[in-house]
Coordinates of C-alpha atoms in Angstrom, one line a residue:
Chain A
X929 CA -25.9 24.5 16.0
X930 CA -23.6 27.8 16.2
X931 CA -20.5 25.5 17.6
X932 CA -21.1 23.3 14.4
X933 CA -20.9 26.3 12.4
X934 CA -17.7 27.6 13.9
X935 CA -16.0 23.9 13.6
X936 CA -16.9 23.6 10.0
X937 CA -15.4 27.3 9.3
X938 CA -12.1 26.2 11.2
X939 CA -11.9 23.2 9.2
X940 CA -12.6 24.8 6.3
X941 CA -10.3 27.5 6.4
X942 CA -7.3 25.4 8.1
X943 CA -7.7 22.9 4.8
X944 CA -7.7 26.1 2.7
X945 CA -4.1 27.1 4.6
X946 CA -2.9 23.7 3.9
X947 CA -3.4 24.3 0.2
X948 CA -1.3 27.1 0.5
X949 CA 1.2 26.6 2.9
X950 CA 3.3 23.6 4.7
X951 CA 2.0 22.5 7.9
X952 CA 5.0 24.0 9.8
X953 CA 4.1 27.4 8.2
X954 CA 0.5 27.3 9.5
X955 CA -0.2 28.8 13.1
X956 CA -3.6 29.1 14.8
X957 CA -3.3 32.7 15.3
X958 CA -3.2 32.9 11.2
X959 CA -6.4 30.3 11.2
X960 CA -8.1 32.0 13.7
X961 CA -7.7 35.4 11.4
X962 CA -8.9 33.5 8.5
X963 CA -12.0 32.4 10.2
X964 CA -12.3 35.8 12.2
X965 CA -12.3 34.2 15.2
X966 CA -10.3 35.0 18.4
X967 CA -7.4 32.0 19.3
X968 CA -9.4 31.1 22.6
X969 CA -12.5 30.1 20.6
X970 CA -10.4 27.9 18.4
X971 CA -9.0 26.2 21.6
X972 CA -12.5 26.0 22.8
X973 CA -12.9 23.7 20.1
X974 CA -9.9 21.7 19.5
X975 CA -7.1 21.5 22.3
X976 CA -4.6 21.6 19.0
X977 CA -3.9 21.0 15.6
X978 CA -3.5 17.1 15.7
X979 CA -7.2 17.1 17.2
X980 CA -8.3 18.9 14.4
X981 CA -6.6 17.3 11.9
X982 CA -7.9 14.0 13.3
X983 CA -11.2 15.3 13.1
X984 CA -11.1 16.3 9.2
X985 CA -10.3 13.0 8.2
X986 CA -13.2 11.3 10.5
X987 CA -15.8 13.7 9.2
X988 CA -14.4 13.2 5.6
X989 CA -15.1 9.4 6.2
X990 CA -18.4 10.3 6.7
X991 CA -19.4 11.8 3.9
X992 CA -18.1 9.1 1.9
X993 CA -20.0 6.9 4.1
X994 CA -23.5 8.9 3.5
X995 CA -22.6 9.4 0.1
X996 CA -22.0 5.9 -1.2
X997 CA -24.3 5.8 -4.3
X998 CA -25.7 1.9 -4.9
X999 CA -25.7 2.7 -8.6
X1000 CA -22.4 3.0 -9.3
X1001 CA -19.3 1.1 -10.6
X1002 CA -16.6 0.7 -8.1
X1003 CA -14.2 2.6 -9.7
X1004 CA -16.9 5.7 -10.2
X1005 CA -17.1 4.9 -6.2
X1006 CA -13.7 5.3 -5.4
X1007 CA -13.0 8.3 -7.7
X1008 CA -16.3 10.0 -6.1
X1009 CA -15.0 9.1 -2.5
X1010 CA -11.3 10.4 -3.3
X1011 CA -12.9 13.8 -4.5
X1012 CA -11.9 15.5 -1.2
X1013 CA -8.1 14.4 -2.1
X1014 CA -8.3 15.2 -5.6
X1015 CA -9.7 18.8 -4.6
X1016 CA -7.1 19.6 -2.2
X1017 CA -4.3 18.2 -3.7
X1018 CA -1.8 20.5 -2.0
X1019 CA -3.4 20.4 1.5
X1020 CA -2.9 16.7 1.4
X1021 CA 0.5 16.6 0.2
X1022 CA 1.2 18.8 3.0
X1023 CA -0.1 16.6 5.0
X1024 CA 1.6 13.5 3.8
X1025 CA 4.8 15.2 4.1
X1026 CA 4.0 16.0 8.1
X1027 CA 4.0 14.1 11.3
X1028 CA 0.2 13.5 10.2
X1029 CA 2.0 11.0 7.3
X1030 CA -0.1 7.8 8.9
X1031 CA -3.4 9.5 9.2
X1032 CA -3.3 10.0 5.1
X1033 CA -2.7 6.5 5.0
X1034 CA -5.3 5.3 7.1
X1035 CA -7.9 7.9 5.7
X1036 CA -7.0 6.6 2.4
X1037 CA -7.3 3.1 3.4
X1038 CA -10.8 3.3 5.2
X1039 CA -12.3 5.0 2.4
X1040 CA -11.4 2.3 -0.5
X1041 CA -12.8 -0.1 2.4
X1042 CA -15.6 1.6 2.9
X1043 CA -16.2 1.6 -1.0
X1044 CA -15.3 -2.0 -1.9
X1045 CA -16.6 -3.6 1.1
X1046 CA -20.2 -2.3 0.3
X1047 CA -20.1 -2.8 -3.4
X1048 CA -18.6 -6.6 -3.2
X1049 CA -21.3 -6.9 -0.5
X1050 CA -24.2 -5.5 -2.7
X1051 CA -23.0 -7.8 -6.2
X1052 CA -22.8 -11.1 -4.3
X1053 CA -26.5 -10.4 -3.0
X1054 CA -27.2 -12.3 -6.0
X1055 CA -24.6 -15.1 -5.6
X1056 CA -24.0 -17.5 -2.7
X1057 CA -19.9 -16.3 -2.5
X1058 CA -18.6 -17.3 1.0
X1059 CA -18.5 -14.2 3.4
X1060 CA -14.5 -14.5 4.2
X1061 CA -14.0 -14.7 0.3
X1062 CA -16.4 -11.6 0.2
X1063 CA -13.8 -10.1 2.5
X1064 CA -11.2 -11.5 1.3
X1065 CA -11.9 -9.8 -2.4
X1066 CA -12.8 -6.4 -1.0
X1067 CA -9.4 -6.5 0.7
X1068 CA -7.6 -7.0 -2.4
X1069 CA -9.4 -4.2 -4.3
X1070 CA -8.9 -1.9 -1.0
X1071 CA -5.1 -2.6 -1.0
X1072 CA -4.7 -2.2 -4.6
X1073 CA -6.7 1.2 -4.8
X1074 CA -5.3 2.9 -1.5
X1075 CA -1.7 1.8 -2.2
X1076 CA -2.0 3.4 -5.7
X1077 CA -3.6 6.6 -4.4
X1078 CA -0.8 7.3 -1.7
X1079 CA 2.0 6.6 -4.2
X1080 CA 0.1 9.3 -6.3
X1081 CA 0.3 11.6 -3.3
X1082 CA 3.6 10.5 -2.1
X1083 CA 5.2 11.3 -6.1
X1084 CA 4.4 14.2 -8.0
X1085 CA 0.6 13.7 -8.6
X1086 CA 1.3 14.3 -12.7
X1087 CA -1.2 11.7 -13.7
X1088 CA -5.0 11.8 -13.2
X1089 CA -6.1 9.3 -10.9
X1090 CA -9.7 9.3 -12.5
X1091 CA -8.5 8.6 -15.7
X1092 CA -6.4 5.7 -14.6
X1093 CA -8.8 4.5 -12.2
X1094 CA -11.6 4.4 -15.0
X1095 CA -9.3 2.3 -17.4
X1096 CA -8.7 -0.4 -14.6
X1097 CA -12.6 -0.1 -14.3
X1098 CA -12.5 -1.1 -17.7
X1099 CA -10.2 -3.8 -18.0
X1100 CA -11.4 -5.4 -14.9
X1101 CA -14.9 -5.2 -15.6
X1102 CA -16.8 -8.1 -14.6
X1103 CA -14.0 -9.6 -12.4
X1104 CA -15.3 -9.2 -9.0
X1105 CA -18.8 -11.1 -10.1
X1106 CA -16.6 -13.8 -11.5
X1107 CA -14.5 -13.9 -8.1
X1108 CA -17.8 -14.0 -5.9
X1109 CA -19.2 -17.0 -8.3
X1110 CA -15.8 -18.8 -8.4
X1111 CA -16.4 -18.8 -4.0
X1112 CA -19.6 -20.5 -4.5
X1113 CA -17.7 -23.7 -5.9
X1114 CA -14.3 -23.6 -3.4
X1115 CA -13.9 -25.6 -0.2
X1116 CA -14.5 -23.9 2.9
X1117 CA -11.1 -22.8 4.8
X1118 CA -10.8 -23.6 8.1
X1119 CA -7.8 -20.5 8.8
X1120 CA -10.5 -17.7 9.2
X1121 CA -7.7 -15.1 8.1
X1122 CA -10.0 -12.3 7.7
X1123 CA -10.2 -11.9 11.7
X1124 CA -6.5 -10.7 11.4
X1125 CA -7.5 -8.0 8.4
X1126 CA -7.6 -4.6 9.9
X1127 CA -10.8 -4.0 7.1
X1128 CA -11.6 -0.7 7.1
Chain B
X727 CA 35.9 -14.3 -4.1
X728 CA 37.1 -14.2 -0.5
X729 CA 35.4 -10.9 -0.2
X730 CA 32.4 -12.1 -1.4
X731 CA 32.2 -14.8 1.1
X732 CA 33.0 -12.6 3.9
X733 CA 30.3 -10.4 3.0
X734 CA 27.8 -13.0 2.6
X735 CA 28.6 -13.7 5.7
X736 CA 28.2 -10.5 7.7
X737 CA 24.9 -10.6 6.0
X738 CA 23.8 -13.9 6.9
X739 CA 24.7 -13.3 10.6
X740 CA 23.4 -9.7 10.7
X741 CA 20.1 -11.1 9.7
X742 CA 20.4 -14.0 12.8
X743 CA 20.7 -11.1 15.1
X744 CA 17.8 -9.2 14.2
X745 CA 15.7 -12.2 14.1
X746 CA 16.6 -12.0 18.0
X747 CA 16.9 -8.6 18.6
X748 CA 15.7 -5.4 17.5
X749 CA 17.8 -3.1 15.3
X750 CA 18.5 -0.7 18.5
X751 CA 20.4 -3.4 20.1
X752 CA 22.7 -4.6 17.6
X753 CA 26.2 -3.7 17.6
X754 CA 28.9 -4.1 14.8
X755 CA 30.8 -5.3 17.6
X756 CA 28.9 -8.2 18.3
X757 CA 27.8 -8.7 14.4
X758 CA 31.7 -8.9 13.9
X759 CA 32.1 -11.3 16.7
X760 CA 29.4 -14.2 15.5
X761 CA 31.5 -13.7 12.1
X762 CA 34.6 -14.7 13.4
X763 CA 36.0 -11.0 12.2
X764 CA 37.2 -8.2 13.3
X765 CA 35.2 -4.7 13.4
X766 CA 37.7 -3.1 10.8
X767 CA 37.0 -5.9 8.7
X768 CA 33.2 -5.3 9.1
X769 CA 34.3 -1.5 8.1
X770 CA 36.0 -2.6 5.2
X771 CA 33.3 -3.9 3.5
X772 CA 30.6 -1.7 4.7
X773 CA 30.4 1.8 5.5
X774 CA 27.8 1.2 8.5
X775 CA 25.2 -0.6 8.9
X776 CA 22.8 1.6 6.6
X777 CA 24.9 0.1 3.6
X778 CA 24.5 -3.2 4.9
X779 CA 20.9 -3.4 5.2
X780 CA 20.3 -1.6 1.9
X781 CA 22.5 -4.3 0.5
X782 CA 21.0 -6.9 1.8
X783 CA 17.8 -6.2 0.2
X784 CA 19.2 -5.4 -3.1
X785 CA 20.7 -9.0 -3.0
X786 CA 17.6 -10.6 -1.9
X787 CA 15.6 -8.6 -5.0
X788 CA 17.9 -10.1 -7.4
X789 CA 17.5 -13.5 -5.7
X790 CA 13.8 -13.0 -6.7
X791 CA 14.7 -12.4 -10.2
X792 CA 16.8 -14.9 -10.5
X793 CA 14.4 -17.4 -9.2
X794 CA 11.5 -16.1 -11.6
X795 CA 10.0 -19.5 -12.7
X796 CA 8.0 -19.0 -15.9
X797 CA 5.6 -22.2 -14.9
X798 CA 4.1 -20.9 -11.9
X799 CA 1.1 -19.1 -10.9
X800 CA 1.7 -15.4 -10.0
X801 CA 0.1 -16.2 -6.5
X802 CA 2.8 -19.4 -6.3
X803 CA 5.6 -17.1 -7.5
X804 CA 4.8 -14.1 -4.8
X805 CA 4.8 -16.5 -2.3
X806 CA 8.1 -17.8 -3.0
X807 CA 9.5 -14.1 -3.8
X808 CA 8.0 -13.8 -0.4
X809 CA 10.1 -16.0 0.8
X810 CA 13.1 -14.0 2.7
X811 CA 10.3 -12.2 4.4
X812 CA 8.4 -15.5 5.4
X813 CA 11.3 -16.8 6.8
X814 CA 12.6 -14.0 8.5
X815 CA 9.4 -12.4 10.3
X816 CA 11.1 -10.9 12.8
X817 CA 14.2 -9.4 11.2
X818 CA 11.8 -8.0 8.9
X819 CA 9.3 -6.6 11.7
X820 CA 12.8 -5.2 13.6
X821 CA 14.0 -3.7 10.1
X822 CA 10.4 -2.6 9.6
X823 CA 10.0 -0.8 12.9
X824 CA 13.4 1.0 12.9
X825 CA 14.5 3.9 10.7
X826 CA 14.6 1.4 8.0
X827 CA 11.1 1.1 7.2
X828 CA 11.2 2.8 3.5
X829 CA 13.8 0.1 2.7
X830 CA 11.4 -2.9 3.6
X831 CA 8.5 -1.1 1.9
X832 CA 10.3 -0.3 -1.1
X833 CA 11.8 -3.9 -1.2
X834 CA 8.5 -5.7 -0.9
X835 CA 7.0 -3.3 -3.8
X836 CA 10.0 -4.2 -5.9
X837 CA 9.1 -8.0 -5.7
X838 CA 5.4 -8.0 -6.3
X839 CA 6.1 -5.4 -9.2
X840 CA 9.5 -7.7 -10.5
X841 CA 6.5 -10.9 -10.3
X842 CA 3.8 -9.3 -11.8
X843 CA 5.3 -7.7 -14.9
X844 CA 6.8 -10.8 -15.8
X845 CA 3.6 -12.7 -15.1
X846 CA 1.9 -10.3 -16.9
X847 CA 4.5 -10.2 -20.1
X848 CA 4.3 -13.8 -20.0
X849 CA 0.7 -14.0 -20.1
X850 CA 0.1 -11.4 -22.7
X851 CA 2.2 -13.2 -25.3
X852 CA -0.8 -14.7 -27.0
X853 CA -3.1 -11.8 -26.9
X854 CA -3.0 -8.5 -28.5
X855 CA -3.0 -6.6 -25.1
X856 CA -1.9 -2.9 -25.5
X857 CA 1.2 -1.9 -23.7
X858 CA -0.1 0.6 -21.7
X859 CA -2.6 -1.8 -20.0
X860 CA -0.4 -4.6 -19.7
X861 CA 1.8 -2.4 -17.1
X862 CA -1.7 -0.8 -15.6
X863 CA -3.3 -4.7 -14.7
X864 CA 0.4 -5.6 -13.3
X865 CA 0.8 -2.2 -11.3
X866 CA -2.9 -3.2 -10.1
X867 CA -1.9 -6.3 -8.7
X868 CA 1.5 -5.3 -7.6
X869 CA -0.1 -2.2 -5.4
X870 CA -2.3 -5.1 -3.8
X871 CA -0.2 -7.6 -3.0
X872 CA 2.6 -5.2 -1.8
X873 CA 0.1 -3.2 0.3
X874 CA -1.4 -6.8 1.9
X875 CA 2.0 -7.9 2.4
X876 CA 3.3 -4.3 4.6
X877 CA -0.1 -4.8 6.2
X878 CA 0.7 -8.1 7.4
X879 CA 4.2 -7.0 8.8
X880 CA 2.9 -3.9 10.2
X881 CA 0.5 -5.7 12.2
X882 CA 1.0 -9.2 14.3
X883 CA 1.7 -11.5 11.5
X884 CA -0.7 -13.6 12.8
X885 CA -2.3 -15.1 9.7
X886 CA -0.4 -17.1 6.8
X887 CA 0.1 -15.0 3.8
X888 CA 0.7 -18.3 1.8
X889 CA -2.7 -19.3 2.4
X890 CA -4.3 -16.2 2.3
X891 CA -2.4 -15.7 -1.3
X892 CA -3.2 -19.1 -2.3
X893 CA -7.2 -18.2 -1.8
X894 CA -6.7 -15.0 -3.3
X895 CA -5.3 -17.2 -6.4
X896 CA -8.1 -19.3 -6.9
X897 CA -10.8 -16.5 -6.2
X898 CA -9.2 -14.3 -9.3
X899 CA -8.1 -17.6 -11.4
X900 CA -8.3 -16.6 -14.9
X901 CA -8.6 -12.6 -14.4
X902 CA -5.6 -11.5 -15.7
X903 CA -6.0 -13.0 -18.8
X904 CA -9.8 -11.7 -19.5
X905 CA -8.2 -8.4 -18.6
X906 CA -5.5 -8.5 -21.1
X907 CA -8.4 -10.0 -23.7
X908 CA -10.4 -6.8 -22.8
X909 CA -7.5 -4.6 -23.6
X910 CA -7.4 -5.6 -27.2
X911 CA -10.9 -4.1 -27.7
X912 CA -10.6 -0.8 -25.6
X913 CA -9.4 2.4 -27.4
X914 CA -5.9 4.0 -27.5
X915 CA -5.5 6.1 -24.5
X916 CA -3.2 9.3 -25.4
X917 CA -2.6 10.1 -21.6
X918 CA 0.2 7.8 -20.9
X919 CA -0.1 7.8 -17.6
X920 CA 2.1 5.5 -16.6
X921 CA 5.1 6.8 -17.2
X922 CA 4.5 8.2 -14.0
X923 CA 3.9 5.0 -12.3
X924 CA 7.0 3.9 -10.2
X925 CA 6.9 0.6 -11.6
X926 CA 9.4 -1.6 -9.9

């Protein structure tokens, strides 16, 4: 319990620091000082900053998994899932511009996959859509959402992803259900390509 | 004219080499030998391999722009646009695994944008869809297609992108037109976020 409290604190203060300065300028010494702990306490919990960064994304992904709300639209779910990114723009940008670029990309891809797969599964309950098509539809939206969000991170973050996602939601309202319905009448496919898709 | 012939030959032989070996193992000496030209002839046309790689992607993008066929579905157009990639899997993989990863990503993003923007413009001619929504719909599909293709390049290329794209096309048949129709009845948006989108 005490251990978790310290780790939570370290993660929180690390993100706070990253919202103020680039990763190159963040040291374990300063991080420990901001947590009011000793450096060796940091190293008791984490081998290095890499382990810390990876744990942050793992923990934040768990938050998204836990908080999925069955009553929301996919676009509202995605904006909610992107909360950590939207609330820590600078920290995410600094991580994206560091050696952890791949970790940011994987995290974004994972949250988009989490949301879309769950949403499509829910929506398909009243349909006879084929499993392979469900995965493919979710994957298409996952790719679109994660790619757009990553580009927003990679560029100057001027637009508002929430407004943009809301508009896309309105423009595409009902399209996923229509796709699931179309699946019912499509022939089966022998080439089960979804086995090759890195779904989440 | 003679100059273009030599440049065409250099580009072709370079891709041939990249289909056989990784970029690190390709030398200007071997490339020149395969073209039956002298090294200095290579350097007369290109400052270095970087300039050659960038020109290859520029030229291949022009091919896609030229060959856009108004009668095709967006999914067939995309598969056609991806021809250079599908026919040179190993070369593209080798470039993706080199310092030219960003160039591969940009190329894929550009061909997807080229196809989707033209397709959406064509389809919207009979609608009163708002300009901002047309760009947003095209962008969403552009993000999805380019992200899926890049992931295919990044992984083991086992699945068949043509089969997968064809299936997605069937599942989403008519969805773009429905989105354009929905745009007619949506309120205008003041936040013109598409100005921040890197469209092609």
